[in-house]
Amino acid sequence: MKNDPKEATLIYVSQVIESMNALSSLDWNTIDQILELIHDSKDVAFFGTQFSQSAAMQFQTDLLMLEKYTTAYLDSSRQLDCAKKLNKESLAIIITVNGNLLNTSTKVLQYIKKSECKVVLLTANNELDLGTQYNYRLLLGEINEKKTGKHTLLTILELMSLRYYCLYYPSIDQLRNQLS
């Protein structure tokens, strides 16, 4: 980037395009099962660090607009407090593109495991072992460059929001019939 920003831009854009192409192999069966868990769970909480948690908060906003309340905090101490309140009926969605959560949030992961809640893992790290069982694991494609994983994550969460809308939000006709 310092010596040739135009060339660096071309390289970066091609890496992003390559990661977006990996989305053609998304496992929509697993996504639908995750969305069903989100829909049917009363207590849904997102856990992640930095960018992953920011993306989770965007997904949280989309779900809220679709009348589904979830919890997501950027602050690690609030995430820890949230993890302490999980129970068997809760759903924890762990988002860690590269697996950094394992290094920074071990206490949160311990409380998630202790709660025996349902767990969904969204990651691009196929080798990641969080030391806890999960109900569903969604791989965010084969990401060879760590910097492009955030684009894939945002795109997948946007697609999941759109799919949630299609599956669970009433149509205009349904809403009219409810008002009649």
PDB file of N, CA and C in Angstrom, residues 46-48 50-64 70-75 78-79 95 153-154 157 161:
ATOM      1  N   PHE A  46     -25.495 -12.783  21.213  1.00  0.00           N
ATOM      2  CA  PHE A  46     -24.348 -12.851  20.307  1.00  0.00           C
ATOM      3  C   PHE A  46     -23.066 -12.588  21.088  1.00  0.00           C
ATOM      4  N   PHE A  47     -22.003 -13.317  20.722  1.00  0.00           N
ATOM      5  CA  PHE A  47     -20.711 -13.146  21.367  1.00  0.00           C
ATOM      6  C   PHE A  47     -19.628 -13.090  20.305  1.00  0.00           C
ATOM      7  N   GLY A  48     -18.715 -12.151  20.464  1.00  0.00           N
ATOM      8  CA  GLY A  48     -17.610 -11.996  19.531  1.00  0.00           C
ATOM      9  C   GLY A  48     -16.728 -10.850  19.976  1.00  0.00           C
ATOM     10  N   GLN A  50     -14.493  -7.317  18.644  1.00  0.00           N
ATOM     11  CA  GLN A  50     -14.229  -6.279  17.664  1.00  0.00           C
ATOM     12  C   GLN A  50     -15.192  -6.318  16.480  1.00  0.00           C
ATOM     13  N   PHE A  51     -14.657  -6.560  15.288  1.00  0.00           N
ATOM     14  CA  PHE A  51     -15.488  -6.465  14.091  1.00  0.00           C
ATOM     15  C   PHE A  51     -16.611  -7.491  14.083  1.00  0.00           C
ATOM     16  N   SER A  52     -16.325  -8.698  14.535  1.00  0.00           N
ATOM     17  CA  SER A  52     -17.355  -9.742  14.544  1.00  0.00           C
ATOM     18  C   SER A  52     -18.558  -9.309  15.370  1.00  0.00           C
ATOM     19  N   GLN A  53     -18.294  -8.676  16.498  1.00  0.00           N
ATOM     20  CA  GLN A  53     -19.400  -8.238  17.354  1.00  0.00           C
ATOM     21  C   GLN A  53     -20.108  -7.025  16.750  1.00  0.00           C
ATOM     22  N   SER A  54     -19.386  -6.172  16.064  1.00  0.00           N
ATOM     23  CA  SER A  54     -20.036  -5.060  15.356  1.00  0.00           C
ATOM     24  C   SER A  54     -20.987  -5.595  14.288  1.00  0.00           C
ATOM     25  N   ALA A  55     -20.543  -6.615  13.565  1.00  0.00           N
ATOM     26  CA  ALA A  55     -21.400  -7.240  12.558  1.00  0.00           C
ATOM     27  C   ALA A  55     -22.607  -7.890  13.226  1.00  0.00           C
ATOM     28  N   ALA A  56     -22.397  -8.513  14.382  1.00  0.00           N
ATOM     29  CA  ALA A  56     -23.501  -9.121  15.129  1.00  0.00           C
ATOM     30  C   ALA A  56     -24.524  -8.063  15.519  1.00  0.00           C
ATOM     31  N   MET A  57     -24.045  -6.889  15.883  1.00  0.00           N
ATOM     32  CA  MET A  57     -24.962  -5.813  16.271  1.00  0.00           C
ATOM     33  C   MET A  57     -25.779  -5.321  15.073  1.00  0.00           C
ATOM     34  N   GLN A  58     -25.199  -5.354  13.894  1.00  0.00           N
ATOM     35  CA  GLN A  58     -25.959  -5.012  12.689  1.00  0.00           C
ATOM     36  C   GLN A  58     -27.049  -6.056  12.450  1.00  0.00           C
ATOM     37  N   PHE A  59     -26.706  -7.333  12.614  1.00  0.00           N
ATOM     38  CA  PHE A  59     -27.674  -8.420  12.484  1.00  0.00           C
ATOM     39  C   PHE A  59     -28.760  -8.276  13.557  1.00  0.00           C
ATOM     40  N   GLN A  60     -28.340  -7.927  14.762  1.00  0.00           N
ATOM     41  CA  GLN A  60     -29.291  -7.696  15.851  1.00  0.00           C
ATOM     42  C   GLN A  60     -30.299  -6.603  15.463  1.00  0.00           C
ATOM     43  N   THR A  61     -29.822  -5.535  14.866  1.00  0.00           N
ATOM     44  CA  THR A  61     -30.705  -4.447  14.426  1.00  0.00           C
ATOM     45  C   THR A  61     -31.685  -4.938  13.370  1.00  0.00           C
ATOM     46  N   ASP A  62     -31.193  -5.703  12.406  1.00  0.00           N
ATOM     47  CA  ASP A  62     -32.072  -6.258  11.371  1.00  0.00           C
ATOM     48  C   ASP A  62     -33.150  -7.141  11.994  1.00  0.00           C
ATOM     49  N   LEU A  63     -32.760  -7.991  12.937  1.00  0.00           N
ATOM     50  CA  LEU A  63     -33.724  -8.876  13.592  1.00  0.00           C
ATOM     51  C   LEU A  63     -34.736  -8.077  14.414  1.00  0.00           C
ATOM     52  N   LEU A  64     -34.278  -7.030  15.061  1.00  0.00           N
ATOM     53  CA  LEU A  64     -35.193  -6.196  15.847  1.00  0.00           C
ATOM     54  C   LEU A  64     -36.246  -5.555  14.948  1.00  0.00           C
ATOM     55  N   THR A  70     -32.927  -9.692  20.372  1.00  0.00           N
ATOM     56  CA  THR A  70     -31.714 -10.446  20.703  1.00  0.00           C
ATOM     57  C   THR A  70     -30.793  -9.526  21.499  1.00  0.00           C
ATOM     58  N   THR A  71     -29.723 -10.085  22.025  1.00  0.00           N
ATOM     59  CA  THR A  71     -28.775  -9.308  22.820  1.00  0.00           C
ATOM     60  C   THR A  71     -27.396  -9.376  22.180  1.00  0.00           C
ATOM     61  N   ALA A  72     -26.748  -8.221  22.069  1.00  0.00           N
ATOM     62  CA  ALA A  72     -25.369  -8.156  21.585  1.00  0.00           C
ATOM     63  C   ALA A  72     -24.700  -6.941  22.215  1.00  0.00           C
ATOM     64  N   TYR A  73     -23.559  -7.160  22.806  1.00  0.00           N
ATOM     65  CA  TYR A  73     -22.801  -6.079  23.440  1.00  0.00           C
ATOM     66  C   TYR A  73     -21.396  -6.039  22.870  1.00  0.00           C
ATOM     67  N   LEU A  74     -20.871  -4.844  22.651  1.00  0.00           N
ATOM     68  CA  LEU A  74     -19.479  -4.691  22.234  1.00  0.00           C
ATOM     69  C   LEU A  74     -18.531  -4.863  23.415  1.00  0.00           C
ATOM     70  N   ASP A  75     -18.936  -4.360  24.552  1.00  0.00           N
ATOM     71  CA  ASP A  75     -18.105  -4.367  25.748  1.00  0.00           C
ATOM     72  C   ASP A  75     -17.941  -5.787  26.299  1.00  0.00           C
ATOM     73  N   ARG A  78     -19.785  -6.618  29.609  1.00  0.00           N
ATOM     74  CA  ARG A  78     -21.236  -6.835  29.425  1.00  0.00           C
ATOM     75  C   ARG A  78     -21.508  -8.177  28.756  1.00  0.00           C
ATOM     76  N   GLN A  79     -20.621  -8.605  27.846  1.00  0.00           N
ATOM     77  CA  GLN A  79     -20.762  -9.938  27.259  1.00  0.00           C
ATOM     78  C   GLN A  79     -20.613 -11.009  28.340  1.00  0.00           C
ATOM     79  N   ILE A  95     -19.584 -15.557  17.079  1.00  0.00           N
ATOM     80  CA  ILE A  95     -19.078 -15.138  15.773  1.00  0.00           C
ATOM     81  C   ILE A  95     -17.610 -14.783  15.937  1.00  0.00           C
ATOM     82  N   LEU A 153     -18.365 -12.166   6.214  1.00  0.00           N
ATOM     83  CA  LEU A 153     -19.244 -12.197   7.387  1.00  0.00           C
ATOM     84  C   LEU A 153     -20.420 -11.245   7.216  1.00  0.00           C
ATOM     85  N   LEU A 154     -20.148 -10.008   6.834  1.00  0.00           N
ATOM     86  CA  LEU A 154     -21.232  -9.030   6.648  1.00  0.00           C
ATOM     87  C   LEU A 154     -22.230  -9.494   5.595  1.00  0.00           C
ATOM     88  N   LEU A 157     -24.385 -12.401   7.013  1.00  0.00           N
ATOM     89  CA  LEU A 157     -25.377 -11.917   7.973  1.00  0.00           C
ATOM     90  C   LEU A 157     -26.497 -11.141   7.275  1.00  0.00           C
ATOM     91  N   SER A 161     -30.403 -12.202   7.310  1.00  0.00           N
ATOM     92  CA  SER A 161     -31.486 -11.274   7.638  1.00  0.00           C
ATOM     93  C   SER A 161     -32.596 -11.345   6.593  1.00  0.00           C
TER      94      SER A 161
END
